[in-house]
Coordinates of N, CA, C and O in Angstrom, one line a residue:
X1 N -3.8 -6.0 -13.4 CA -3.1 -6.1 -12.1 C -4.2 -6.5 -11.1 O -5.4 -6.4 -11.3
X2 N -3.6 -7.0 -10.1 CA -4.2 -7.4 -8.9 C -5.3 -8.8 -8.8 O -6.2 -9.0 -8.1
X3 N -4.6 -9.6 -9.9 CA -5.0 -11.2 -9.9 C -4.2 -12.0 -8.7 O -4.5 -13.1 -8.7
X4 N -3.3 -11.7 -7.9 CA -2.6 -12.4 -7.0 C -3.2 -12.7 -5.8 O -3.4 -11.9 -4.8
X5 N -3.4 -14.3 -5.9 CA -4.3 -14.4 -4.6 C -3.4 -14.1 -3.3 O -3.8 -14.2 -2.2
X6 N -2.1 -13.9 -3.7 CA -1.2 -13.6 -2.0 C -2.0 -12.4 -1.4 O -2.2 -12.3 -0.2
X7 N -2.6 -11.2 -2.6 CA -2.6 -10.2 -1.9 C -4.3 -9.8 -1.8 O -4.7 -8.6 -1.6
X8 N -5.4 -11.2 -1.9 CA -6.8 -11.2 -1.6 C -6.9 -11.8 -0.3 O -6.8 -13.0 0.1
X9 N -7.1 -10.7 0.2 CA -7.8 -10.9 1.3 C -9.5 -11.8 1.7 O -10.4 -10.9 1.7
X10 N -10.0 -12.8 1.8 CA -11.1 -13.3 2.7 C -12.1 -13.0 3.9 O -12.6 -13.6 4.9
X11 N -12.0 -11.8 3.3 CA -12.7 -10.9 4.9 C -14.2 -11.9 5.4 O -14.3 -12.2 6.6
X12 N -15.0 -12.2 4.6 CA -15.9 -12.6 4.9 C -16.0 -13.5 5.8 O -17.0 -13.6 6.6
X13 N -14.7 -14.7 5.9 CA -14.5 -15.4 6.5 C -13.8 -15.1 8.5 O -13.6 -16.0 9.3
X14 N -13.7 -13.8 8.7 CA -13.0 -13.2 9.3 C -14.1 -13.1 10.7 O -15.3 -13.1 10.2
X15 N -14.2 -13.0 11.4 CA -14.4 -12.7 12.8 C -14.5 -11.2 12.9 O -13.5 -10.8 12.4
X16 N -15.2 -10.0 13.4 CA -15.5 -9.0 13.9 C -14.1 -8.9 14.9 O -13.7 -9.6 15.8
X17 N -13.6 -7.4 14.3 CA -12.5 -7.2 15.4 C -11.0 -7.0 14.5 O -11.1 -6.9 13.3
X18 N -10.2 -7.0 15.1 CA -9.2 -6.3 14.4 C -8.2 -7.8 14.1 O -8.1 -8.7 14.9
X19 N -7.5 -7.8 12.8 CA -7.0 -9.2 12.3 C -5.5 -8.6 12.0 O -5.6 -7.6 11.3
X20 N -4.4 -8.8 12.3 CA -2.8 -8.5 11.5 C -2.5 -9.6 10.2 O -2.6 -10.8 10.1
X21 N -2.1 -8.9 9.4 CA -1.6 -9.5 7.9 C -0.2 -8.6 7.7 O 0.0 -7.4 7.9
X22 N 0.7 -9.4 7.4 CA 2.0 -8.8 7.2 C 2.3 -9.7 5.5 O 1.9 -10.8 5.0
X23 N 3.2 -8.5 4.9 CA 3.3 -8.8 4.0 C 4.7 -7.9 3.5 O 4.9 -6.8 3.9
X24 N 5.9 -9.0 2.3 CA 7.2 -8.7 2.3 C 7.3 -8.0 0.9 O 7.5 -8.8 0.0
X25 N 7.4 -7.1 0.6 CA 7.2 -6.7 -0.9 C 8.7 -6.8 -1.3 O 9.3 -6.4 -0.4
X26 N 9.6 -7.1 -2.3 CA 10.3 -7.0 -2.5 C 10.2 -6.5 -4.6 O 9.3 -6.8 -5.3
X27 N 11.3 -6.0 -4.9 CA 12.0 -5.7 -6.6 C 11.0 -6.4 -7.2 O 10.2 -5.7 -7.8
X28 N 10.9 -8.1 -7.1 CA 9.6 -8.8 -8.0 C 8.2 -8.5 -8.1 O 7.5 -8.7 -9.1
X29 N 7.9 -8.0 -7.0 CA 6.6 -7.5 -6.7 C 6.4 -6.3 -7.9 O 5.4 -6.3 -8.6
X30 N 7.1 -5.7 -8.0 CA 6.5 -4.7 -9.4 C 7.2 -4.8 -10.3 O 7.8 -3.8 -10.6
X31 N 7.4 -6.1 -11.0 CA 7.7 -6.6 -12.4 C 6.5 -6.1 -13.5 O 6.4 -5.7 -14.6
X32 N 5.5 -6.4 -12.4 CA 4.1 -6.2 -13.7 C 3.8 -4.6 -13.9 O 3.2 -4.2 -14.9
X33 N 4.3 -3.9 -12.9 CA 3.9 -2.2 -12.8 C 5.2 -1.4 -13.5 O 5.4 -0.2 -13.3
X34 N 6.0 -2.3 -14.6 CA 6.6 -1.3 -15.3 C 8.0 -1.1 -14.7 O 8.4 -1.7 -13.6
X35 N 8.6 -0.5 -15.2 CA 10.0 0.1 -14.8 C 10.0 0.7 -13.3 O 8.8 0.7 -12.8
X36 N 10.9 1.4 -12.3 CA 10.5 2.0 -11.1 C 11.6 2.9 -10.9 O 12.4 2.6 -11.9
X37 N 12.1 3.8 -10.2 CA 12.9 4.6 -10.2 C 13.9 4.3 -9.1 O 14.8 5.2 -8.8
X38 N 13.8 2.8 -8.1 CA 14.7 2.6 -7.5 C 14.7 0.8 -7.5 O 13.8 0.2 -8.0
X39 N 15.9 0.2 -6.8 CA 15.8 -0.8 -6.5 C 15.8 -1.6 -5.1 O 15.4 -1.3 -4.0
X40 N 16.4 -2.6 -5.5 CA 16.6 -3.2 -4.1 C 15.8 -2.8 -2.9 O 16.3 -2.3 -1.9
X41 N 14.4 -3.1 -3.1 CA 13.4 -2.3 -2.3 C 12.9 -3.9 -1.3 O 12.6 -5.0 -1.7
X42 N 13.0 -3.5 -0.2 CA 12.9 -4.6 1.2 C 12.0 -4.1 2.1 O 12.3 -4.0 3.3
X43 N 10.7 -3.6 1.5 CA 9.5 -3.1 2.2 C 8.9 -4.3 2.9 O 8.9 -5.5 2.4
X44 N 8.5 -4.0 4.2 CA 7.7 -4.8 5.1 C 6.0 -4.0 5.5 O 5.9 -3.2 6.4
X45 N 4.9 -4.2 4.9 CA 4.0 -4.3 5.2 C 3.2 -4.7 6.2 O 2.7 -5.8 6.0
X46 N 2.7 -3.9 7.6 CA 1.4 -4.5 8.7 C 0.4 -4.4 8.2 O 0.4 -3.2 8.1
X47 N -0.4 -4.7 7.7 CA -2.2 -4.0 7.7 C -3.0 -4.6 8.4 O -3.3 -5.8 8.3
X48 N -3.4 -3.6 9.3 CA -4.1 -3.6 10.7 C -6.0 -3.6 9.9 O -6.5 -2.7 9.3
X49 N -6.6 -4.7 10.0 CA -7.6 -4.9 9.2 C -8.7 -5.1 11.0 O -8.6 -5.9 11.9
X50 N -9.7 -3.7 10.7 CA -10.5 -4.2 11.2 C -12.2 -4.5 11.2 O -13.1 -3.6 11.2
X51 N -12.3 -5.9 11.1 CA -13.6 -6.0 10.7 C -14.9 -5.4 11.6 O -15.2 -5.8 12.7
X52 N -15.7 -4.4 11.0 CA -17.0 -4.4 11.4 C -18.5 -4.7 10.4 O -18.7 -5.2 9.3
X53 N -19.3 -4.2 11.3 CA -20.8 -4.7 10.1 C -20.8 -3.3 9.4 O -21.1 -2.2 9.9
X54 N -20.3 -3.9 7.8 CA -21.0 -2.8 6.7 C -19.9 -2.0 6.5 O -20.0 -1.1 5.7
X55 N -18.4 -2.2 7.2 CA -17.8 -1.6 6.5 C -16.2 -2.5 7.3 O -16.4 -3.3 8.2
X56 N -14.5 -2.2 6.7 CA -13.7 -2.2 7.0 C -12.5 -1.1 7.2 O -12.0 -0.4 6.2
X57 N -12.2 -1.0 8.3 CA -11.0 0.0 8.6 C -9.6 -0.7 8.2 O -9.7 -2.0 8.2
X58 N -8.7 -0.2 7.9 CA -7.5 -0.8 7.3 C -6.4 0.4 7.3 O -6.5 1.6 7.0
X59 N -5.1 -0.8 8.0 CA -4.6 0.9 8.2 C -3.3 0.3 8.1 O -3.2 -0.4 9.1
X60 N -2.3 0.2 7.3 CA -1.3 0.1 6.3 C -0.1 0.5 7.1 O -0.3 1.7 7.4
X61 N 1.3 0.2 7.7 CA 2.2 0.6 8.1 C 3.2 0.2 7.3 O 3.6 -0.9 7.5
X62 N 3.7 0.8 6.5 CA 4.9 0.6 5.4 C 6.5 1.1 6.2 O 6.5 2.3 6.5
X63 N 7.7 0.2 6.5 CA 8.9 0.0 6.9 C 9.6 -0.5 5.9 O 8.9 -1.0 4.9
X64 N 10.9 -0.3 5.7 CA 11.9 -1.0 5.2 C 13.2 -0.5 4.8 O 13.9 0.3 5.4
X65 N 13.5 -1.1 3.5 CA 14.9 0.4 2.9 C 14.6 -0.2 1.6 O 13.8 -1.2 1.5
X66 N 15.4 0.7 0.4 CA 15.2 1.2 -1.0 C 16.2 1.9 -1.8 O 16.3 3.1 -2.0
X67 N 16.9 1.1 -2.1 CA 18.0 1.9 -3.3 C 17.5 3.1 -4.4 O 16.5 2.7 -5.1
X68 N 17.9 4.2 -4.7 CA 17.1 5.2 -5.1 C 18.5 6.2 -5.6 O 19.5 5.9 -4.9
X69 N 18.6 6.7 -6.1 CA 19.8 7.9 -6.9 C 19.7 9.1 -6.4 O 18.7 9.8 -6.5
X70 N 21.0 9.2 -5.7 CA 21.1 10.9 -5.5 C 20.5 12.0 -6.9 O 21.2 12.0 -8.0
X71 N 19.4 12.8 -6.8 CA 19.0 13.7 -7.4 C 20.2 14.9 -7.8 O 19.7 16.0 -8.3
X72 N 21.3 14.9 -7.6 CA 22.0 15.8 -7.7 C 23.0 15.1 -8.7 O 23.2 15.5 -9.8
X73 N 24.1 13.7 -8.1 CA 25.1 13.5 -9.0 C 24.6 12.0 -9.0 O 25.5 11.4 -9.5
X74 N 23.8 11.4 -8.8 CA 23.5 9.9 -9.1 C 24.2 9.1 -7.8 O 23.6 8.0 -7.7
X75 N 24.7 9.2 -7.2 CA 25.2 8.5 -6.5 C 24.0 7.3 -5.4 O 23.1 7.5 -4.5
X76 N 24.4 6.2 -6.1 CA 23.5 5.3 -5.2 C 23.3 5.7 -3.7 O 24.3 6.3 -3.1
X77 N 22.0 5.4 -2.9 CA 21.4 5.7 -2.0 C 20.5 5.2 -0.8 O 19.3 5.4 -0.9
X78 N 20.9 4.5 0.2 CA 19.7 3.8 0.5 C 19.0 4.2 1.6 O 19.3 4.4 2.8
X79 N 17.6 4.4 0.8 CA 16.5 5.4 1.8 C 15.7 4.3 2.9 O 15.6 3.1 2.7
X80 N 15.2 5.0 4.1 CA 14.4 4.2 4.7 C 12.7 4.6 4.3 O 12.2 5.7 4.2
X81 N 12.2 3.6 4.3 CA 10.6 3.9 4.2 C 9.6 3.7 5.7 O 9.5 2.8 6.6
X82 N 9.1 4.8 5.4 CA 7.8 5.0 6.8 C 6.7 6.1 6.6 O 6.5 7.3 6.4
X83 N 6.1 5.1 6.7 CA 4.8 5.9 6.5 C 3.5 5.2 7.0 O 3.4 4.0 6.9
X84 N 2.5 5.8 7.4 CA 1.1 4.7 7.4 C 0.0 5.5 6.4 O 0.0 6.7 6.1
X85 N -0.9 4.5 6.1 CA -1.9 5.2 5.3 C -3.1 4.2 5.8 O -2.8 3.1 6.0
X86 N -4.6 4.6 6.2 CA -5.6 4.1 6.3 C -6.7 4.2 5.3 O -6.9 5.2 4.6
X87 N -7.5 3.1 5.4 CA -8.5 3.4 4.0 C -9.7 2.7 5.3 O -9.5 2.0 6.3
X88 N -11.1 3.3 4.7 CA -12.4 2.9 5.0 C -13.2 2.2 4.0 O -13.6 2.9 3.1
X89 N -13.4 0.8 4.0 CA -13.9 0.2 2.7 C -15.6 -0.3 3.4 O -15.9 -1.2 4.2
X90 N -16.5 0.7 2.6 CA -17.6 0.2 3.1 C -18.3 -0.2 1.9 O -18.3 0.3 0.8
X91 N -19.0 -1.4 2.4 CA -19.7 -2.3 2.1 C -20.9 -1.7 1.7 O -21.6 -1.2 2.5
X92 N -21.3 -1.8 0.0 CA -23.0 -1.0 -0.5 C -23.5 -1.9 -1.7 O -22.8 -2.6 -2.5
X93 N -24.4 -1.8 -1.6 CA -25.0 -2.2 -2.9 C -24.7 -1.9 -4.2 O -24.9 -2.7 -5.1
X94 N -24.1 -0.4 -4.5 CA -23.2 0.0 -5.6 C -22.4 0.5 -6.1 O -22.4 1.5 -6.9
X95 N -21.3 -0.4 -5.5 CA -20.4 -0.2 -5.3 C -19.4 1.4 -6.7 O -18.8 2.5 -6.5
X96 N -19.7 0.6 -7.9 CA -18.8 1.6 -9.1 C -19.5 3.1 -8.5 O -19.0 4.0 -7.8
X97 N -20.4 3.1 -8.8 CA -21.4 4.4 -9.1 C -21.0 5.0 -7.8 O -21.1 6.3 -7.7
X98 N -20.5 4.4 -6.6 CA -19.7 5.0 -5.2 C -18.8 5.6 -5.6 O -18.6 6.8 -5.6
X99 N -18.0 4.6 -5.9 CA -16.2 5.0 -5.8 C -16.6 6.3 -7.0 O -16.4 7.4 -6.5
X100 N -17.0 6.3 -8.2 CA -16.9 7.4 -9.3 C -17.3 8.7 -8.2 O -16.5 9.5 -7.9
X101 N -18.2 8.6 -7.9 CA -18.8 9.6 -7.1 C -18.1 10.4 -5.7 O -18.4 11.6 -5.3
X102 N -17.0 9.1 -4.7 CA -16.6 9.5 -3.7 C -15.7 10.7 -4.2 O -15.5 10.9 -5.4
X103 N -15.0 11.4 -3.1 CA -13.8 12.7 -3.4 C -13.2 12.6 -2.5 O -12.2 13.4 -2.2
X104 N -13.6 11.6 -1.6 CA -11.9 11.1 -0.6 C -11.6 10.2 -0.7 O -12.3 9.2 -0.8
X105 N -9.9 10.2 -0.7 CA -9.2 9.1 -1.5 C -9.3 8.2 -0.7 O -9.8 7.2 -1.0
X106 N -8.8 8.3 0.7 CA -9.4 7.2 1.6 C -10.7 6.5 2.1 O -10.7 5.8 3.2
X107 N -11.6 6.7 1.4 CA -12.6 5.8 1.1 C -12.8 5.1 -0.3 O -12.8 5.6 -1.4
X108 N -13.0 3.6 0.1 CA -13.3 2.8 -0.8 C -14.9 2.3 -0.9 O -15.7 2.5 0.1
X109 N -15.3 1.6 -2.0 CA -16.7 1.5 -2.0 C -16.3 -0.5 -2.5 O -15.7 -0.7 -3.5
X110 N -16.8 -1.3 -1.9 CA -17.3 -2.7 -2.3 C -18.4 -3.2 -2.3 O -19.2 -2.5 -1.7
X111 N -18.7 -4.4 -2.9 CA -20.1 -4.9 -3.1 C -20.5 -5.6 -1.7 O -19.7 -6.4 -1.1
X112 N -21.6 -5.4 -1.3 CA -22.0 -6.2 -0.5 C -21.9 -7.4 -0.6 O -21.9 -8.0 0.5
X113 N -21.9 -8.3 -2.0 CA -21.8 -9.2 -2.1 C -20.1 -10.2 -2.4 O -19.7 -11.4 -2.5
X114 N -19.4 -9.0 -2.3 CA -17.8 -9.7 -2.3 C -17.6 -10.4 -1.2 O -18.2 -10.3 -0.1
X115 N -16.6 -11.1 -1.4 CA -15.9 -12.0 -0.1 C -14.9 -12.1 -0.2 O -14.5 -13.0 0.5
X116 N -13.9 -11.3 -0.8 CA -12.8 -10.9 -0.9 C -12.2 -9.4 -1.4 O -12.7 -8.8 -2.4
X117 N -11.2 -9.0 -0.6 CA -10.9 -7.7 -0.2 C -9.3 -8.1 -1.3 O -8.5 -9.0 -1.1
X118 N -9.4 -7.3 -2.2 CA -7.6 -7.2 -3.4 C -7.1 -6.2 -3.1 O -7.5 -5.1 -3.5
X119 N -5.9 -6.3 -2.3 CA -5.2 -4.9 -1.9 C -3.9 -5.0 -2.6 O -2.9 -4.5 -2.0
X120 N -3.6 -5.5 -3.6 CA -1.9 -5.5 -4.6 C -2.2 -4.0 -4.5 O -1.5 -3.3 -3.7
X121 N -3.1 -3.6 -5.2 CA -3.0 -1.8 -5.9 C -2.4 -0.9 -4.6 O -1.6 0.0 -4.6
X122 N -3.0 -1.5 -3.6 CA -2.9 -0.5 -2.8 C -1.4 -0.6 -1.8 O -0.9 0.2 -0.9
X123 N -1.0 -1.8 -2.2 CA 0.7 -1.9 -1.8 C 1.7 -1.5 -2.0 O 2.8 -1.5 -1.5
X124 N 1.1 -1.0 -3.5 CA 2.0 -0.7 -4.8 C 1.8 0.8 -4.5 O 2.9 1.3 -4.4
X125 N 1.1 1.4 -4.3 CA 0.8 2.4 -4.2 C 1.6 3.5 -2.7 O 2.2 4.5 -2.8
X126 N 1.2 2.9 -1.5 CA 1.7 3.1 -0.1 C 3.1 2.6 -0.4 O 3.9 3.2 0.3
X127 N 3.7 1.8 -1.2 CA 5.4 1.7 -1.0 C 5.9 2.6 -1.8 O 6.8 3.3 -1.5
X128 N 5.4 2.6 -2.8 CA 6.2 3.9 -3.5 C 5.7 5.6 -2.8 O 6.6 6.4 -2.8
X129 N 4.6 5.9 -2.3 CA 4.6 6.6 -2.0 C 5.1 7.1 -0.2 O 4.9 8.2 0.3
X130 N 5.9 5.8 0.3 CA 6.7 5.7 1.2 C 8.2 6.4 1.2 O 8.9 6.9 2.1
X131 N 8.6 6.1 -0.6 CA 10.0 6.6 -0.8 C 10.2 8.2 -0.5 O 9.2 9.0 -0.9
X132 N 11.4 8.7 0.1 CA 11.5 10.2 0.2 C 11.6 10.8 -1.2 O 12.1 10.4 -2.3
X133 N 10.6 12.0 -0.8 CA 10.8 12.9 -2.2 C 12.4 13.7 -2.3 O 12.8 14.1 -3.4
X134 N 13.1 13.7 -1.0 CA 14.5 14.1 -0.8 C 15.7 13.3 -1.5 O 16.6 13.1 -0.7
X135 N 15.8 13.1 -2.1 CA 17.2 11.9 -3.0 C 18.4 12.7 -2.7 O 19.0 12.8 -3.8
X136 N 19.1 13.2 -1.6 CA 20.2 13.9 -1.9 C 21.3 13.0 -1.3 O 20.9 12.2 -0.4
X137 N 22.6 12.9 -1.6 CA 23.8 12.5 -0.5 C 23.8 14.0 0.5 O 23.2 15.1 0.5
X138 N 24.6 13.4 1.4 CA 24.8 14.2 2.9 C 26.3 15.0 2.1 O 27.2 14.3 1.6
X139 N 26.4 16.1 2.3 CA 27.5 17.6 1.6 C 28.5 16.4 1.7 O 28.9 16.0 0.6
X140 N 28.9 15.7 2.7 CA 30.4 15.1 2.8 C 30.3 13.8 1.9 O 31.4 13.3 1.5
X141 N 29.2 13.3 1.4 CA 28.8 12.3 0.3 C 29.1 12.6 -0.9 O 29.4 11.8 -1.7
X142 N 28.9 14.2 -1.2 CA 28.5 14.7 -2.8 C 29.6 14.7 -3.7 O 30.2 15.8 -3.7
X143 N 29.9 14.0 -4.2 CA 31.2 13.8 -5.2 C 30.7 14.6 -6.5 O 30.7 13.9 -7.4
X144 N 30.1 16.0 -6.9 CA 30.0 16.2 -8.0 C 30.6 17.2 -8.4 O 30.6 17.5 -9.6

């Protein structure tokens, strides 16, 4: 996963300062991540990227709606998604031996020498974890 140049970012080429990237995730987007527990997912992604020296802030606004099953009698459902998530990706010389070692999830570790930033994982990640852990119909919905 995460060979898709839609979702490599070219930071290097980037200007100091804060850049907007929007991005439409839809059902096809996680063909390669397996089965999913809802459909018809119409996520809209901001990520507020801002460049400084030696490291990047990035801060993720996930919107949209999501077909998903009443937890109680099945009954189809469509949830709204919201949420934001930020990550700190700084820029080191070593990079693996970082990330194994970091214990906050919102920090990332890259090579000083990359010139491209791959955020698929982490779209896949912020949308599903956008869906409500609540799956119910509303009492006057619940046919069971």
């Amino acid at each position: 996963m995460g060979n898709n140049r839609t979702y490599n970012i070219p930071f290097v080429g980037l200007k100091q300062g804060v850049h907007l990237f929007e991005y439409h995730i839809e059902d096809s987007f996680f063909t390669e991540y397996g089965d999913q527990d809802f459909t018809n997912c119409k996520a809209n992604v901001k990520l507020n990227l801002e460049k400084n020296v030696g490291f990047l802030q990035l801060k993720f606004d996930v919107g949209g709606t999501v077909d998903v099953g009443c937890d109680r009698c099945g009954n189809p459902l469509n949830k709204v998604l919201w949420d934001e998530f930020s990550i700190i990706v700084k820029l080191v010389d070593n990079p693996e031996e970082m990330n194994l070692q970091e214990e906050d999830p919102d920090i990332f570790y890259l090579g000083r020498t990359e010139s491209h930033l791959q955020i698929e994982s982490w779209l896949y990640e912020f949308v599903t974890l956008s869906i409500p852990n609540q799956r119910k119909c509303n009492e006057e919905e619940f046919k069971g």
